[in-house]
């Protein structure tokens, strides 16, 4: 069950078992390969991506130059995107698999809904 995979990941510390189950219910576990693009800089940030295993490079273009690696997601729980949960936002960079693995993919609208249910004050501060 996906919830069992999420429980040990640091970013979900403090969530109850019911909250982890709610998150798992709206999420999808996505397998990716080396060099596979998961999300693209400039596209609407319609999903929140959380690394489960593998490695993902976060790259950005600077003008017409080749993309530059801004960071590498290697630790389960590192995340990107999801900003449309709170604003009309786009991905700030491109996520591309470096070592095959899995990501948790959560629709931004569902992330926003759950966050409002769990911590309305926190969402207000965002």
PDB file of C-alpha atoms in Angstrom:
ATOM      1  CA  UNK A   1       0.000   0.000   0.000  1.00  0.00           C
ATOM      2  CA  UNK A   2       1.299   3.466  -0.940  1.00  0.00           C
ATOM      3  CA  UNK A   3       0.628   4.896   2.537  1.00  0.00           C
ATOM      4  CA  UNK A   4       3.080   2.370   4.013  1.00  0.00           C
ATOM      5  CA  UNK A   5       5.773   3.631   1.629  1.00  0.00           C
ATOM      6  CA  UNK A   6       5.131   7.268   2.588  1.00  0.00           C
ATOM      7  CA  UNK A   7       5.162   6.830   6.373  1.00  0.00           C
ATOM      8  CA  UNK A   8       9.003   6.615   6.818  1.00  0.00           C
ATOM      9  CA  UNK A   9       9.752   9.642   4.583  1.00  0.00           C
ATOM     10  CA  UNK A  10      10.845  12.680   6.610  1.00  0.00           C
ATOM     11  CA  UNK A  11       8.532  15.178   4.920  1.00  0.00           C
ATOM     12  CA  UNK A  12       5.511  13.279   6.226  1.00  0.00           C
ATOM     13  CA  UNK A  13       6.669  13.324   9.863  1.00  0.00           C
ATOM     14  CA  UNK A  14       3.903  14.685  12.038  1.00  0.00           C
ATOM     15  CA  UNK A  15       1.078  13.534   9.783  1.00  0.00           C
ATOM     16  CA  UNK A  16      -1.363  11.108  11.337  1.00  0.00           C
ATOM     17  CA  UNK A  17      -1.921   7.709   9.768  1.00  0.00           C
ATOM     18  CA  UNK A  18      -5.282   9.003   8.507  1.00  0.00           C
ATOM     19  CA  UNK A  19      -3.615  12.020   6.862  1.00  0.00           C
ATOM     20  CA  UNK A  20      -1.006   9.827   5.170  1.00  0.00           C
ATOM     21  CA  UNK A  21      -3.826   7.579   3.934  1.00  0.00           C
ATOM     22  CA  UNK A  22      -5.717  10.638   2.615  1.00  0.00           C
ATOM     23  CA  UNK A  23      -2.607  11.791   0.763  1.00  0.00           C
ATOM     24  CA  UNK A  24      -1.982   8.338  -0.679  1.00  0.00           C
ATOM     25  CA  UNK A  25      -5.606   8.187  -1.854  1.00  0.00           C
ATOM     26  CA  UNK A  26      -5.189  11.249  -4.107  1.00  0.00           C
ATOM     27  CA  UNK A  27      -1.615  10.485  -5.205  1.00  0.00           C
ATOM     28  CA  UNK A  28      -0.076   8.376  -7.899  1.00  0.00           C
ATOM     29  CA  UNK A  29       3.246   6.533  -7.720  1.00  0.00           C
ATOM     30  CA  UNK A  30       5.076   7.273 -10.970  1.00  0.00           C
ATOM     31  CA  UNK A  31       8.042   5.247 -12.202  1.00  0.00           C
ATOM     32  CA  UNK A  32      10.684   7.134 -14.177  1.00  0.00           C
ATOM     33  CA  UNK A  33      13.781   6.201 -16.151  1.00  0.00           C
ATOM     34  CA  UNK A  34      17.175   7.830 -16.640  1.00  0.00           C
ATOM     35  CA  UNK A  35      16.778  10.997 -18.770  1.00  0.00           C
ATOM     36  CA  UNK A  36      12.965  10.916 -18.608  1.00  0.00           C
ATOM     37  CA  UNK A  37      11.383  14.345 -18.185  1.00  0.00           C
ATOM     38  CA  UNK A  38       8.854  14.510 -15.340  1.00  0.00           C
ATOM     39  CA  UNK A  39       7.893  18.174 -15.496  1.00  0.00           C
ATOM     40  CA  UNK A  40       9.009  21.129 -17.619  1.00  0.00           C
ATOM     41  CA  UNK A  41      10.115  24.644 -16.720  1.00  0.00           C
ATOM     42  CA  UNK A  42       7.374  27.140 -17.577  1.00  0.00           C
ATOM     43  CA  UNK A  43       4.507  24.632 -17.665  1.00  0.00           C
ATOM     44  CA  UNK A  44       1.703  25.100 -15.109  1.00  0.00           C
ATOM     45  CA  UNK A  45       2.757  23.540 -11.782  1.00  0.00           C
ATOM     46  CA  UNK A  46      -0.303  21.302 -11.711  1.00  0.00           C
ATOM     47  CA  UNK A  47       1.360  18.579  -9.642  1.00  0.00           C
ATOM     48  CA  UNK A  48       3.420  18.249  -6.479  1.00  0.00           C
ATOM     49  CA  UNK A  49       6.288  15.803  -7.014  1.00  0.00           C
ATOM     50  CA  UNK A  50       7.950  14.018  -4.082  1.00  0.00           C
ATOM     51  CA  UNK A  51      10.968  11.763  -4.556  1.00  0.00           C
ATOM     52  CA  UNK A  52      10.424   8.213  -3.293  1.00  0.00           C
ATOM     53  CA  UNK A  53      13.606   6.639  -4.688  1.00  0.00           C
ATOM     54  CA  UNK A  54      16.080   7.175  -7.502  1.00  0.00           C
ATOM     55  CA  UNK A  55      17.629  10.506  -8.485  1.00  0.00           C
ATOM     56  CA  UNK A  56      16.125  13.502 -10.279  1.00  0.00           C
ATOM     57  CA  UNK A  57      18.065  16.461 -11.653  1.00  0.00           C
ATOM     58  CA  UNK A  58      16.440  19.877 -11.481  1.00  0.00           C
ATOM     59  CA  UNK A  59      17.652  21.921 -14.458  1.00  0.00           C
ATOM     60  CA  UNK A  60      16.988  25.457 -15.651  1.00  0.00           C
ATOM     61  CA  UNK A  61      17.683  27.377 -18.804  1.00  0.00           C
ATOM     62  CA  UNK A  62      19.419  30.730 -18.666  1.00  0.00           C
ATOM     63  CA  UNK A  63      18.545  32.495 -21.888  1.00  0.00           C
ATOM     64  CA  UNK A  64      19.608  30.439 -24.888  1.00  0.00           C
ATOM     65  CA  UNK A  65      22.333  28.521 -23.103  1.00  0.00           C
ATOM     66  CA  UNK A  66      22.236  24.821 -22.325  1.00  0.00           C
ATOM     67  CA  UNK A  67      20.240  23.846 -19.228  1.00  0.00           C
ATOM     68  CA  UNK A  68      22.171  24.141 -15.960  1.00  0.00           C
ATOM     69  CA  UNK A  69      21.737  21.628 -13.130  1.00  0.00           C
ATOM     70  CA  UNK A  70      20.389  23.660 -10.214  1.00  0.00           C
ATOM     71  CA  UNK A  71      20.153  20.745  -7.778  1.00  0.00           C
ATOM     72  CA  UNK A  72      19.865  16.995  -7.608  1.00  0.00           C
ATOM     73  CA  UNK A  73      17.067  15.309  -5.694  1.00  0.00           C
ATOM     74  CA  UNK A  74      18.577  12.226  -4.060  1.00  0.00           C
ATOM     75  CA  UNK A  75      16.915  12.010  -0.649  1.00  0.00           C
ATOM     76  CA  UNK A  76      13.405  10.559  -0.460  1.00  0.00           C
ATOM     77  CA  UNK A  77      11.072  13.378   0.542  1.00  0.00           C
ATOM     78  CA  UNK A  78      12.684  16.108  -1.531  1.00  0.00           C
ATOM     79  CA  UNK A  79       9.957  17.763  -3.563  1.00  0.00           C
ATOM     80  CA  UNK A  80       9.171  20.155  -6.386  1.00  0.00           C
ATOM     81  CA  UNK A  81       6.131  21.905  -7.840  1.00  0.00           C
ATOM     82  CA  UNK A  82       2.618  21.966  -6.479  1.00  0.00           C
ATOM     83  CA  UNK A  83       2.503  25.754  -6.310  1.00  0.00           C
ATOM     84  CA  UNK A  84      -0.832  25.941  -8.109  1.00  0.00           C
ATOM     85  CA  UNK A  85      -2.321  24.753  -4.826  1.00  0.00           C
ATOM     86  CA  UNK A  86      -1.978  28.404  -3.721  1.00  0.00           C
ATOM     87  CA  UNK A  87      -1.362  30.553  -6.805  1.00  0.00           C
ATOM     88  CA  UNK A  88      -1.390  30.575 -10.587  1.00  0.00           C
ATOM     89  CA  UNK A  89       2.201  29.342 -10.846  1.00  0.00           C
ATOM     90  CA  UNK A  90       4.487  27.500 -13.236  1.00  0.00           C
ATOM     91  CA  UNK A  91       7.346  25.083 -12.689  1.00  0.00           C
ATOM     92  CA  UNK A  92      10.515  27.084 -12.079  1.00  0.00           C
ATOM     93  CA  UNK A  93      12.732  24.351 -13.537  1.00  0.00           C
ATOM     94  CA  UNK A  94      12.609  21.017 -15.363  1.00  0.00           C
ATOM     95  CA  UNK A  95      12.747  17.728 -13.474  1.00  0.00           C
ATOM     96  CA  UNK A  96      14.564  14.944 -15.295  1.00  0.00           C
ATOM     97  CA  UNK A  97      15.379  11.431 -14.093  1.00  0.00           C
ATOM     98  CA  UNK A  98      19.059  10.766 -13.547  1.00  0.00           C
ATOM     99  CA  UNK A  99      18.835   7.345 -11.878  1.00  0.00           C
ATOM    100  CA  UNK A 100      15.603   5.387 -12.429  1.00  0.00           C
ATOM    101  CA  UNK A 101      13.176   5.464  -9.542  1.00  0.00           C
ATOM    102  CA  UNK A 102       9.748   6.595  -8.381  1.00  0.00           C
ATOM    103  CA  UNK A 103       8.033   9.867  -7.587  1.00  0.00           C
ATOM    104  CA  UNK A 104       4.818  10.604  -5.746  1.00  0.00           C
ATOM    105  CA  UNK A 105       2.607  12.752  -8.001  1.00  0.00           C
ATOM    106  CA  UNK A 106      -0.171  14.718  -6.294  1.00  0.00           C
ATOM    107  CA  UNK A 107      -2.527  17.087  -8.140  1.00  0.00           C
ATOM    108  CA  UNK A 108      -1.969  20.631  -6.847  1.00  0.00           C
ATOM    109  CA  UNK A 109      -5.701  21.110  -6.249  1.00  0.00           C
ATOM    110  CA  UNK A 110      -5.743  18.050  -3.967  1.00  0.00           C
ATOM    111  CA  UNK A 111      -2.603  19.222  -2.166  1.00  0.00           C
ATOM    112  CA  UNK A 112      -4.282  22.568  -1.500  1.00  0.00           C
ATOM    113  CA  UNK A 113      -7.487  20.922  -0.298  1.00  0.00           C
ATOM    114  CA  UNK A 114      -5.660  18.605   2.100  1.00  0.00           C
ATOM    115  CA  UNK A 115      -3.418  21.381   3.403  1.00  0.00           C
ATOM    116  CA  UNK A 116      -6.481  23.528   4.117  1.00  0.00           C
ATOM    117  CA  UNK A 117      -8.134  20.660   5.983  1.00  0.00           C
ATOM    118  CA  UNK A 118      -5.032  19.801   8.026  1.00  0.00           C
ATOM    119  CA  UNK A 119      -3.471  23.172   8.775  1.00  0.00           C
ATOM    120  CA  UNK A 120      -5.610  26.140   7.763  1.00  0.00           C
ATOM    121  CA  UNK A 121      -3.373  28.566   9.683  1.00  0.00           C
ATOM    122  CA  UNK A 122      -0.282  27.277   7.839  1.00  0.00           C
ATOM    123  CA  UNK A 123      -2.011  27.707   4.494  1.00  0.00           C
ATOM    124  CA  UNK A 124      -3.055  31.211   5.490  1.00  0.00           C
ATOM    125  CA  UNK A 125       0.609  32.029   6.236  1.00  0.00           C
ATOM    126  CA  UNK A 126       1.682  30.700   2.831  1.00  0.00           C
TER     127      UNK A 126
END
